[in-house]
Tab-separated table of C-alpha atoms in Angstrom:
chain	number	residue	atom	x	y	z
J	118	MET	CA	28.913	42.096	-28.603
J	119	ASP	CA	26.146	40.160	-30.390
J	120	LYS	CA	23.457	41.650	-32.592
J	121	PRO	CA	19.919	41.391	-31.213
J	122	LYS	CA	17.919	38.497	-32.635
J	123	GLN	CA	15.221	39.458	-35.109
J	124	GLY	CA	11.733	38.046	-34.802
J	125	PHE	CA	9.407	37.200	-37.679
J	126	ALA	CA	8.354	40.827	-38.197
J	127	GLY	CA	11.970	41.983	-38.309
J	128	LEU	CA	12.974	39.284	-40.807
J	129	TRP	CA	9.921	40.170	-42.919
J	130	ASN	CA	10.701	43.906	-42.980
J	131	ILE	CA	14.401	43.408	-43.748
J	132	SER	CA	13.725	41.414	-46.912
J	133	PHE	CA	10.267	42.479	-48.108
J	134	GLY	CA	11.749	44.957	-50.570
J	135	PHE	CA	13.288	42.021	-52.419
J	136	PHE	CA	9.735	40.899	-53.207
J	137	GLY	CA	9.344	43.978	-55.400
J	138	ILE	CA	12.839	43.789	-56.878
J	139	GLN	CA	12.205	40.213	-57.948
J	140	ILE	CA	8.926	41.190	-59.612
J	141	GLY	CA	11.072	43.421	-61.811
J	142	PHE	CA	13.617	40.683	-62.485
J	143	ALA	CA	10.847	38.161	-63.241
J	144	LEU	CA	9.198	40.446	-65.773
J	145	GLN	CA	12.583	41.004	-67.375
J	146	ASN	CA	13.603	37.336	-67.393
J	147	ALA	CA	10.303	35.923	-68.647
J	148	ASN	CA	9.453	38.595	-71.215
J	149	MET	CA	12.523	40.341	-72.652
J	150	SER	CA	13.236	37.655	-75.277
J	151	ARG	CA	9.563	37.919	-76.208
J	152	VAL	CA	9.806	41.724	-76.412
J	153	PHE	CA	12.949	41.568	-78.529
J	154	GLN	CA	11.468	39.004	-80.930
J	155	SER	CA	8.195	40.943	-81.131
J	156	LEU	CA	10.228	43.991	-82.165
J	157	GLY	CA	11.932	42.024	-84.935
J	158	SER	CA	14.977	40.310	-83.413
J	159	SER	CA	16.016	36.908	-84.752
J	160	ILE	CA	16.597	34.065	-82.308
J	161	ASP	CA	20.346	34.087	-83.058
J	162	ASP	CA	20.610	37.716	-81.898
J	163	LEU	CA	18.896	37.240	-78.518
J	164	SER	CA	22.119	36.583	-76.597
J	165	ALA	CA	23.723	39.753	-77.954
J	166	LEU	CA	20.707	41.879	-77.004
J	167	TRP	CA	20.705	40.389	-73.497
J	168	VAL	CA	24.372	41.228	-72.943
J	169	ALA	CA	23.478	44.610	-71.428
J	170	ALA	CA	22.020	43.003	-68.325
J	171	PRO	CA	25.042	41.043	-67.020
J	172	LEU	CA	27.518	43.708	-68.141
J	173	THR	CA	25.624	46.238	-66.055
J	174	GLY	CA	25.725	43.980	-63.002
J	175	LEU	CA	29.456	43.416	-63.447
J	176	LEU	CA	30.152	47.145	-63.366
J	177	VAL	CA	27.525	48.293	-60.880
J	178	GLN	CA	27.597	45.782	-58.028
J	179	PRO	CA	31.225	46.137	-56.803
J	180	ILE	CA	30.981	49.931	-57.082
J	181	VAL	CA	27.691	50.097	-55.199
J	182	GLY	CA	29.058	47.685	-52.592
J	183	HIS	CA	32.179	49.812	-52.127
J	184	PHE	CA	30.218	53.017	-51.630
J	185	SER	CA	27.441	51.479	-49.529
J	186	ASP	CA	30.073	50.300	-47.014
J	187	ARG	CA	31.082	53.950	-46.640
J	188	THR	CA	27.671	55.644	-46.765
J	189	TRP	CA	25.768	57.028	-43.799
J	190	LEU	CA	22.904	59.434	-44.493
J	191	GLY	CA	21.534	59.888	-41.001
J	192	ARG	CA	18.006	58.529	-40.618
J	193	LEU	CA	18.108	57.042	-44.140
J	194	GLY	CA	21.123	54.937	-43.187
J	195	ARG	CA	23.744	53.013	-45.172
J	196	ARG	CA	22.036	50.576	-47.540
J	197	ARG	CA	18.533	52.074	-47.776
J	198	PRO	CA	19.548	55.071	-49.957
J	199	TYR	CA	20.595	52.563	-52.622
J	200	PHE	CA	17.385	50.538	-52.237
J	201	LEU	CA	15.344	53.673	-52.827
J	202	ALA	CA	17.362	55.138	-55.719
J	203	GLY	CA	17.430	51.807	-57.542
J	204	ALA	CA	13.691	51.274	-57.051
J	205	ILE	CA	12.799	54.684	-58.487
J	206	LEU	CA	14.993	54.181	-61.566
J	207	SER	CA	13.710	50.602	-62.047
J	208	THR	CA	10.122	51.840	-61.977
J	209	VAL	CA	10.880	54.406	-64.667
J	210	ALA	CA	12.457	51.692	-66.853
J	211	LEU	CA	9.523	49.308	-66.368
J	212	LEU	CA	7.049	52.026	-67.304
J	213	GLY	CA	8.999	52.889	-70.445
J	214	MET	CA	9.933	49.384	-71.673
J	215	PRO	CA	6.552	48.461	-73.255
J	216	GLN	CA	6.584	51.748	-75.160
J	217	SER	CA	9.741	50.769	-77.051
J	218	ASP	CA	9.375	51.353	-80.784
J	219	GLY	CA	12.555	49.555	-81.794
J	220	LEU	CA	15.248	47.128	-80.670
J	221	LEU	CA	17.716	49.881	-79.757
J	222	MET	CA	15.282	51.566	-77.387
J	223	ALA	CA	14.352	48.220	-75.789
J	224	ALA	CA	18.041	47.276	-75.342
J	225	LEU	CA	18.835	50.653	-73.745
J	226	LEU	CA	15.896	50.362	-71.374
J	227	LEU	CA	16.984	46.812	-70.479
J	228	TRP	CA	20.397	48.263	-69.643
J	229	MET	CA	18.777	50.919	-67.456
J	230	LEU	CA	16.442	48.401	-65.809
J	231	ASP	CA	19.187	45.944	-64.947
J	232	ALA	CA	21.509	48.672	-63.656
J	233	SER	CA	18.741	50.005	-61.433
J	234	LEU	CA	17.747	46.566	-60.125
J	235	ASN	CA	21.397	45.877	-59.312
J	236	ILE	CA	21.699	49.176	-57.433
J	237	SER	CA	18.904	47.956	-55.164
J	238	MET	CA	19.778	44.247	-55.075
J	239	GLU	CA	23.433	44.240	-54.009
J	240	PRO	CA	22.901	46.283	-50.812
J	241	PHE	CA	19.983	43.977	-49.906
J	242	ARG	CA	22.438	41.043	-49.768
J	243	ALA	CA	24.706	42.984	-47.419
J	244	PHE	CA	21.691	44.271	-45.464
J	245	VAL	CA	20.949	40.762	-44.149
J	246	GLY	CA	24.520	40.501	-42.878
J	247	ASP	CA	24.307	43.976	-41.352
J	248	MET	CA	21.090	43.342	-39.452
J	249	LEU	CA	21.487	39.692	-38.367
J	250	GLY	CA	23.951	37.800	-36.228
J	251	LYS	CA	25.810	34.816	-37.660
J	252	ASP	CA	23.394	32.386	-36.027
J	253	GLN	CA	20.517	33.892	-38.052
J	254	HIS	CA	22.223	34.062	-41.450
J	255	ILE	CA	20.638	30.848	-42.769
J	256	ILE	CA	17.107	31.877	-41.807
J	257	GLY	CA	17.744	35.440	-42.978
J	258	TYR	CA	18.776	34.386	-46.472
J	259	ALA	CA	16.022	31.747	-46.506
J	260	VAL	CA	13.394	34.433	-45.841
J	261	GLN	CA	14.975	36.605	-48.524
J	262	THR	CA	14.847	33.665	-50.940
J	263	ALA	CA	11.179	33.112	-50.094
J	264	PHE	CA	10.408	36.712	-51.001
J	265	ILE	CA	12.447	36.351	-54.181
J	266	GLY	CA	10.385	33.304	-55.117
J	267	ALA	CA	7.082	34.949	-54.236
J	268	GLY	CA	7.939	38.105	-56.185
J	269	ALA	CA	8.993	36.064	-59.183
J	270	VAL	CA	5.708	34.121	-59.092
J	271	VAL	CA	3.744	37.366	-59.189
J	272	GLY	CA	5.890	38.897	-61.919
J	273	SER	CA	5.900	35.768	-64.068
J	274	LEU	CA	2.120	35.266	-63.879
J	275	PHE	CA	1.095	38.815	-64.810
J	276	PRO	CA	0.791	38.234	-68.600
J	277	TYR	CA	-0.916	34.831	-68.184
J	278	VAL	CA	-3.532	36.233	-65.787
J	279	LEU	CA	-4.190	39.287	-67.943
J	280	ASP	CA	-4.662	37.072	-70.996
J	281	HIS	CA	-7.323	35.067	-69.137
J	282	LEU	CA	-8.992	38.308	-68.104
J	283	GLY	CA	-9.443	39.202	-71.773
J	284	VAL	CA	-6.480	41.539	-72.346
J	285	ALA	CA	-5.071	41.271	-75.875
J	286	ASN	CA	-2.159	38.834	-76.022
J	287	VAL	CA	-1.302	39.331	-79.716
J	288	ALA	CA	-0.134	42.567	-81.299
J	289	ALA	CA	0.681	43.748	-84.783
J	290	ALA	CA	4.189	43.031	-86.104
J	291	GLY	CA	6.727	45.257	-84.403
J	292	GLN	CA	4.566	45.918	-81.340
J	293	VAL	CA	4.403	44.503	-77.807
J	294	PRO	CA	1.139	42.770	-76.714
J	295	ASP	CA	-1.024	44.568	-74.156
J	296	THR	CA	-0.605	41.689	-71.693
J	297	VAL	CA	3.118	42.466	-71.528
J	298	ARG	CA	2.573	46.228	-71.550
J	299	TYR	CA	0.208	46.265	-68.569
J	300	SER	CA	2.330	43.717	-66.707
J	301	PHE	CA	5.366	45.973	-66.827
J	302	TRP	CA	3.362	48.941	-65.587
J	303	ALA	CA	1.826	47.014	-62.679
J	304	GLY	CA	5.228	45.533	-61.852
J	305	GLY	CA	6.820	48.959	-61.629
J	306	ALA	CA	4.231	50.122	-59.110
J	307	ALA	CA	4.593	46.944	-57.030
J	308	LEU	CA	8.396	47.184	-57.014
J	309	LEU	CA	8.412	50.741	-55.715
J	310	ALA	CA	5.803	50.003	-53.034
J	311	ALA	CA	7.680	46.944	-51.703
J	312	VAL	CA	11.033	48.723	-51.469
J	313	LEU	CA	9.394	51.683	-49.727
J	314	TRP	CA	8.056	49.219	-47.136
J	315	THR	CA	11.570	48.090	-46.193
J	316	VAL	CA	12.926	51.645	-46.266
J	317	MET	CA	10.174	52.881	-43.928
J	318	THR	CA	9.986	49.929	-41.495
J	319	THR	CA	13.687	49.246	-40.826
J	320	ARG	CA	16.324	51.202	-38.952
J	321	GLU	CA	19.944	50.386	-39.663
J	322	TYR	CA	22.693	50.104	-37.076
J	323	ALA	CA	24.842	53.224	-36.956
J	324	PRO	CA	28.570	52.965	-37.861
J	325	ASP	CA	29.656	52.935	-34.204
J	326	GLN	CA	27.202	50.101	-33.487
J	327	ILE	CA	28.491	48.095	-36.480
J	328	ARG	CA	32.040	48.510	-35.197
J	329	ALA	CA	30.957	47.316	-31.765
J	330	PHE	CA	29.341	44.212	-33.246
J	331	ALA	CA	32.369	43.374	-35.409
J	332	ASP	CA	35.305	41.363	-34.148
J	333	ALA	CA	38.510	43.286	-33.534
J	334	ASP	CA	40.183	41.947	-36.673
J	335	GLU	CA	37.125	42.795	-38.745
J	336	ALA	CA	36.944	46.364	-37.467
J	337	ALA	CA	40.537	46.921	-38.549
J	338	ALA	CA	39.991	45.657	-42.091
J	339	THR	CA	41.636	47.870	-44.705
J	340	ALA	CA	42.443	47.703	-48.386
J	341	PRO	CA	45.078	45.058	-49.207
J	342	ASP	CA	48.507	46.458	-50.018
J	343	LEU	CA	48.892	46.417	-53.785
J	344	ALA	CA	52.353	47.980	-53.952
J	345	GLY	CA	54.085	44.631	-53.509
J	346	ARG	CA	52.058	42.767	-56.098
J	347	ALA	CA	53.688	41.646	-59.348
J	348	ILE	CA	52.505	43.109	-62.634
J	349	GLY	CA	53.025	39.835	-64.510
J	350	PRO	CA	49.458	38.573	-63.979
J	351	CYS	CA	48.143	41.919	-65.240
J	352	VAL	CA	50.065	41.465	-68.476
J	353	ILE	CA	48.712	37.923	-68.805
J	354	TRP	CA	45.101	39.167	-68.468
J	355	ILE	CA	45.706	41.882	-71.055
J	356	GLY	CA	47.376	39.397	-73.385
J	357	ALA	CA	44.452	36.986	-73.008
J	358	GLY	CA	42.062	39.744	-74.059
J	359	VAL	CA	44.141	40.587	-77.110
J	360	PHE	CA	44.379	36.879	-78.013
J	361	VAL	CA	40.591	36.421	-77.838
J	362	ALA	CA	40.068	39.532	-79.978
J	363	LEU	CA	42.437	38.134	-82.618
J	364	LEU	CA	40.572	34.814	-82.635
J	365	VAL	CA	37.279	36.642	-83.155
J	366	ALA	CA	38.725	38.463	-86.147
J	367	LEU	CA	40.488	35.437	-87.656
J	368	TRP	CA	37.603	33.002	-87.215
J	369	ALA	CA	34.848	35.512	-88.063
J	370	MET	CA	33.094	34.848	-84.747
J	371	GLU	CA	30.047	36.791	-83.568
J	372	LYS	CA	30.966	40.411	-82.828
J	373	GLU	CA	29.648	40.284	-79.269
J	374	VAL	CA	32.568	37.978	-78.372
J	375	TYR	CA	34.734	41.102	-78.589
J	376	LEU	CA	33.104	42.057	-75.295
J	377	LEU	CA	34.669	39.019	-73.627
J	378	ALA	CA	38.049	40.103	-74.958
J	379	ALA	CA	37.493	43.618	-73.640
J	380	LEU	CA	36.602	42.309	-70.188
J	381	LEU	CA	39.755	40.190	-69.939
J	382	ALA	CA	41.998	43.027	-71.058
J	383	GLY	CA	40.046	45.556	-68.993
J	384	TYR	CA	40.550	43.640	-65.745
J	385	GLY	CA	44.263	43.336	-66.449
J	386	LEU	CA	44.532	47.041	-67.228
J	387	ALA	CA	42.551	48.041	-64.115
J	388	SER	CA	44.799	45.853	-61.956
J	389	LEU	CA	47.919	47.316	-63.538
J	390	VAL	CA	46.750	50.895	-62.944
J	391	ALA	CA	45.838	50.103	-59.322
J	392	ILE	CA	49.272	48.563	-58.650
J	393	LEU	CA	51.164	51.446	-60.257
J	394	LEU	CA	49.125	53.996	-58.294
J	395	ALA	CA	49.819	52.075	-55.072
J	396	ARG	CA	53.542	52.076	-55.803
J	397	ALA	CA	53.331	55.835	-56.293
J	398	GLY	CA	51.734	56.186	-52.848
J	399	ARG	CA	48.204	56.702	-54.130
J	400	GLY	CA	46.516	53.484	-53.029
J	401	ALA	CA	43.545	54.877	-51.092
J	402	HIS	CA	40.931	54.961	-53.867
J	403	MET	CA	37.990	52.887	-55.055
J	404	LEU	CA	39.896	51.030	-57.775
J	405	ALA	CA	42.589	49.945	-55.310
J	406	HIS	CA	39.990	48.699	-52.822
J	407	ILE	CA	38.035	46.692	-55.394
J	408	VAL	CA	41.057	45.215	-57.209
J	409	GLY	CA	42.759	44.485	-53.895
J	410	ASP	CA	39.692	42.797	-52.442
J	411	ILE	CA	39.264	40.617	-55.542
J	412	GLY	CA	42.820	39.392	-55.130
J	413	ALA	CA	42.418	38.879	-51.362
J	414	MET	CA	39.190	36.871	-51.416
J	415	PRO	CA	38.897	34.354	-48.557
J	416	PRO	CA	39.511	30.720	-49.626
J	417	ILE	CA	35.879	29.664	-49.193
J	418	MET	CA	34.811	32.598	-51.360
J	419	ARG	CA	37.102	31.394	-54.143
J	420	ARG	CA	35.565	27.919	-54.026
J	421	LEU	CA	32.049	29.308	-53.924
J	422	ALA	CA	32.887	31.564	-56.883
J	423	VAL	CA	33.496	28.494	-59.078
J	424	ILE	CA	30.151	27.044	-57.999
J	425	GLN	CA	28.368	30.317	-58.729
J	426	PHE	CA	29.993	30.524	-62.151
J	427	PHE	CA	28.584	27.190	-63.314
J	428	SER	CA	25.228	27.619	-61.558
J	429	TRP	CA	24.448	30.987	-63.083
J	430	SER	CA	25.531	29.860	-66.545
J	431	ALA	CA	22.577	27.460	-66.453
J	432	LEU	CA	20.174	30.093	-65.161
J	433	PHE	CA	21.058	32.627	-67.839
J	434	ILE	CA	20.654	29.999	-70.550
J	435	MET	CA	17.193	29.314	-69.137
J	436	TRP	CA	16.122	32.961	-69.058
J	437	ILE	CA	17.217	33.628	-72.630
J	438	HIS	CA	16.104	30.427	-74.344
J	439	THR	CA	13.098	28.969	-72.519
J	440	THR	CA	10.589	31.069	-74.465
J	441	PRO	CA	11.820	30.055	-77.951
J	442	VAL	CA	12.253	26.418	-76.811
J	443	VAL	CA	8.745	26.119	-75.362
J	444	ALA	CA	7.102	28.008	-78.225
J	445	GLN	CA	8.823	25.948	-80.926
J	446	TYR	CA	8.775	22.448	-79.415
J	447	MET	CA	5.687	22.460	-77.212
J	448	PHE	CA	3.417	24.953	-78.988
J	449	GLY	CA	4.604	24.348	-82.557
J	450	SER	CA	5.598	27.851	-83.630
J	451	ALA	CA	8.833	29.816	-83.916
J	452	ASN	CA	7.054	32.863	-85.366
J	453	PRO	CA	6.740	35.653	-82.745
J	454	ALA	CA	3.754	37.152	-84.591
J	455	SER	CA	1.693	33.953	-84.229
J	456	ALA	CA	-0.884	33.255	-81.551
J	457	ALA	CA	0.808	29.911	-80.796
J	458	TYR	CA	4.144	31.599	-80.066
J	459	GLN	CA	2.509	34.168	-77.778
J	460	ALA	CA	0.617	31.371	-75.995
J	461	GLY	CA	3.971	29.673	-75.473
J	462	GLY	CA	5.343	32.916	-74.069
J	463	ASN	CA	2.499	33.058	-71.557
J	464	TRP	CA	3.110	29.427	-70.581
J	465	VAL	CA	6.763	30.264	-69.906
J	466	GLY	CA	5.476	32.805	-67.406
J	467	VAL	CA	3.551	30.000	-65.710
J	468	LEU	CA	6.606	27.724	-65.739
J	469	PHE	CA	8.763	30.450	-64.241
J	470	SER	CA	6.144	31.085	-61.571
J	471	VAL	CA	6.241	27.368	-60.674
J	472	TYR	CA	10.000	27.177	-60.205
J	473	ASN	CA	9.932	30.376	-58.167
J	474	GLY	CA	6.995	29.167	-56.090
J	475	VAL	CA	8.777	25.891	-55.372
J	476	ALA	CA	11.874	27.895	-54.436
J	477	ALA	CA	9.915	30.020	-51.973
J	478	ILE	CA	8.540	26.934	-50.221
J	479	ALA	CA	11.799	24.968	-50.335
J	480	ALA	CA	13.791	27.864	-48.879
J	481	LEU	CA	11.722	27.923	-45.695
J	482	THR	CA	11.091	24.191	-45.295
J	483	LEU	CA	13.312	21.805	-47.243
J	484	LEU	CA	16.681	23.587	-47.143
J	485	PRO	CA	16.962	24.238	-43.376
J	486	TRP	CA	15.762	20.690	-42.604
J	487	VAL	CA	18.193	18.976	-44.994
J	488	ALA	CA	21.113	21.277	-44.125
J	489	ALA	CA	20.717	20.474	-40.432
J	490	ARG	CA	21.225	16.791	-41.254
J	491	ILE	CA	23.827	16.641	-44.023
J	492	GLY	CA	25.387	20.134	-43.999
J	493	LYS	CA	25.001	23.193	-46.199
J	494	ALA	CA	27.452	22.102	-48.916
J	495	ARG	CA	25.981	18.648	-49.484
J	496	THR	CA	22.487	20.123	-49.419
J	497	HIS	CA	23.520	22.570	-52.124
J	498	ALA	CA	25.043	19.808	-54.287
J	499	LEU	CA	21.881	17.704	-53.995
J	500	CYS	CA	19.679	20.632	-55.003
J	501	LEU	CA	21.870	21.407	-58.026
J	502	VAL	CA	21.500	17.805	-59.229
J	503	ALA	CA	17.713	18.181	-58.987
J	504	GLY	CA	17.953	21.281	-61.181
J	505	ALA	CA	20.133	19.478	-63.730
J	506	ALA	CA	17.501	16.750	-64.011
J	507	GLY	CA	14.850	19.402	-64.617
J	508	PHE	CA	16.798	20.961	-67.471
J	509	ALA	CA	17.645	17.579	-69.018
J	510	SER	CA	13.954	16.641	-69.112
J	511	PHE	CA	13.309	19.405	-71.676
J	512	LEU	CA	15.072	17.205	-74.209
J	513	ILE	CA	12.393	14.518	-74.034
J	514	VAL	CA	9.208	16.189	-72.734
J	515	ARG	CA	6.778	17.590	-75.317
J	516	ASP	CA	3.669	18.008	-73.188
J	517	PRO	CA	3.706	21.575	-71.753
J	518	ASN	CA	1.956	20.383	-68.600
J	519	LEU	CA	4.693	17.864	-67.808
J	520	LEU	CA	7.194	20.714	-67.783
J	521	LEU	CA	5.669	21.732	-64.469
J	522	LEU	CA	7.523	18.764	-62.942
J	523	SER	CA	10.721	19.853	-64.665
J	524	GLU	CA	10.340	23.295	-63.142
J	525	ALA	CA	9.943	21.800	-59.661
J	526	GLY	CA	13.486	20.412	-59.884
J	527	ILE	CA	14.767	23.728	-61.193
J	528	GLY	CA	12.963	25.503	-58.358
J	529	ILE	CA	14.731	23.411	-55.722
J	530	ALA	CA	18.073	24.317	-57.303
J	531	TRP	CA	17.072	27.990	-57.516
J	532	ALA	CA	16.192	28.084	-53.808
J	533	SER	CA	19.587	26.713	-52.881
J	534	ILE	CA	21.496	28.968	-55.299
J	535	LEU	CA	19.890	32.030	-53.719
J	536	ALA	CA	20.389	30.972	-50.109
J	537	MET	CA	23.156	28.453	-49.455
J	538	PRO	CA	26.214	30.182	-51.022
J	539	TYR	CA	25.368	33.430	-49.219
J	540	ALA	CA	24.745	31.641	-45.923
J	541	MET	CA	28.103	29.852	-46.249
J	542	LEU	CA	29.853	33.101	-47.192
J	543	ALA	CA	28.330	35.789	-44.955
J	544	SER	CA	29.682	34.369	-41.703
J	545	THR	CA	33.267	34.412	-43.046
J	546	LEU	CA	33.392	38.022	-44.282
J	547	PRO	CA	34.598	41.071	-42.307
J	548	GLN	CA	31.665	43.319	-41.375
J	549	ALA	CA	33.525	46.419	-42.525
J	550	LYS	CA	33.701	45.051	-46.077
J	551	LEU	CA	30.438	43.168	-46.325
J	552	GLY	CA	29.053	45.367	-49.093
J	553	VAL	CA	32.062	45.317	-51.379
J	554	TYR	CA	32.665	41.580	-50.888
J	555	MET	CA	29.036	40.818	-51.703
J	556	GLY	CA	29.495	42.951	-54.813
J	557	VAL	CA	32.708	41.144	-55.747
J	558	PHE	CA	31.037	37.784	-55.121
J	559	ASN	CA	28.305	38.743	-57.553
J	560	ILE	CA	30.927	39.225	-60.257
J	561	PHE	CA	30.878	35.431	-60.429
J	562	VAL	CA	27.150	35.588	-60.962
J	563	VAL	CA	27.630	38.039	-63.814
J	564	LEU	CA	30.674	36.596	-65.606
J	565	PRO	CA	28.932	33.376	-66.683
J	566	GLN	CA	25.995	35.395	-67.934
J	567	LEU	CA	28.378	37.438	-70.095
J	568	LEU	CA	30.000	34.255	-71.358
J	569	VAL	CA	26.587	32.839	-72.298
J	570	ALA	CA	25.542	36.126	-73.898
J	571	THR	CA	28.722	36.392	-75.963
J	572	ALA	CA	29.360	32.754	-76.853
J	573	MET	CA	26.039	30.887	-76.869
J	574	GLY	CA	24.768	32.567	-80.018
J	575	SER	CA	27.890	31.520	-81.938
J	576	ILE	CA	27.731	27.957	-80.596
J	577	MET	CA	24.067	27.528	-81.468
J	578	LYS	CA	24.420	29.072	-84.927
J	579	THR	CA	27.429	26.866	-85.736
J	580	PHE	CA	26.386	23.505	-84.296
J	581	PHE	CA	22.615	23.631	-83.721
J	582	PRO	CA	21.114	26.159	-86.161
J	583	GLY	CA	17.375	26.587	-85.649
J	584	ASP	CA	17.379	23.951	-82.889
J	585	PRO	CA	17.405	25.822	-79.521
J	586	ILE	CA	16.411	22.759	-77.485
J	587	TRP	CA	20.099	21.915	-77.043
J	588	THR	CA	20.574	24.975	-74.859
J	589	MET	CA	18.802	23.003	-72.129
J	590	ALA	CA	21.468	20.279	-72.385
J	591	PHE	CA	24.146	22.910	-71.818
J	592	ALA	CA	22.215	24.136	-68.759
J	593	ALA	CA	21.972	20.625	-67.300
J	594	ALA	CA	25.704	20.026	-67.810
J	595	THR	CA	26.775	23.247	-66.108
J	596	LEU	CA	24.617	22.522	-63.051
J	597	LEU	CA	26.202	19.078	-62.731
J	598	LEU	CA	29.638	20.715	-62.835
J	599	ALA	CA	28.508	23.133	-60.096
J	600	ALA	CA	27.331	20.185	-57.981
J	601	LEU	CA	30.718	18.470	-58.325
J	602	ALA	CA	32.520	21.702	-57.365
J	603	THR	CA	30.320	22.001	-54.265
J	604	LEU	CA	31.688	18.742	-52.893
J	605	ARG	CA	35.004	20.587	-52.301
J	606	ILE	CA	33.335	22.769	-49.642
J	607	ARG	CA	33.289	21.719	-46.002
J	608	ALA	CA	30.281	23.492	-44.491
């Protein structure tokens, strides 16, 4: 039994909430380094302060995916309760962020904001798969990407527009400028309104309808049997975590690298506990489902995971370091209290709006046209190369206006990163586990961000002190690696 085709209005309603969610992400991505530096953080500490965001996604998304697969709240449905709860909490965080009076408060609110955005975002990925048939997955994720781009344009431009309307763009030391303050407040209102639109205008398929749409093998999907799995790999993961922790101590590395050690050991320990519980006949629990599903990922998901890892490494480098790079090299100031630095921060908002605007247009026009001719995988590889060229150009461009061309290349890559992997993946996943597998897949979005957050500060301090421009070279290199990995996919 096939799902009914959705027209333009249906596609719009399904994904419009992502417009608001991305306003929140855009405000976070374009302004949090600026907020942290305005509150007194040094450039070397930015990665450590940002670590809350990816760590939250790593923990939240598989859990939310697991529970959203099993939720049904009558008229409110399966995924929409999570949209709504996440939107309310995100709005609270956005309203409170500009009132931060210290780095600790700002870091905690970033943690809350990212957790809340992830609560809403992960079910939206699965929602497209729930509501659309396989033949509409490409257009469904393309429309979602267009809304992501449009929301990011709006969120990124808020401070720039307010500055030109006469709102104060410079604040006393230790305070956040009014342009940022008012932007966060307006963004919170817009986020909540957009998510409410999707909640109120869509009606999800009931569990019996989902089962009817699913293939017979999908409907019977259960947790993989963990009882027969060896515990050797678990010990290896734990040992790797201990080894990394020892290296941090012996080599006096940055303390945030301990988090990487904890994650390695934590995954090994979680897997060990899940296996031992399964052997004791207690395998029907959330931990067993998540650990089992990670180990039983479909082959194409494993290949796409490698691509996601390298792609999102570049993106996280961009979000953390673009503001200090542009302010220092294009506007001539590394001092967050200076007018030149704050002008650079506003220009980063413009740059981010350009790459997101390009992504919105490319998702609906360029990607479907190219994919129809050369395939989804080759299209994705080509787009990633365009993004690598955009990042590499930061090394030679010193005119802020020329960076608009750089951002166009990055925008093409961004459009493909948001659409093509999910379009290639969604049609291969069992409907009964769409939420949890989308959550697991997003682990490979989060892991590279944690690696950047824990390691990039140490690398820059050791090899390129006071010279953040080289972060853009790292970003270009990781996108090229992602493009090469994409050539292994046949889609």
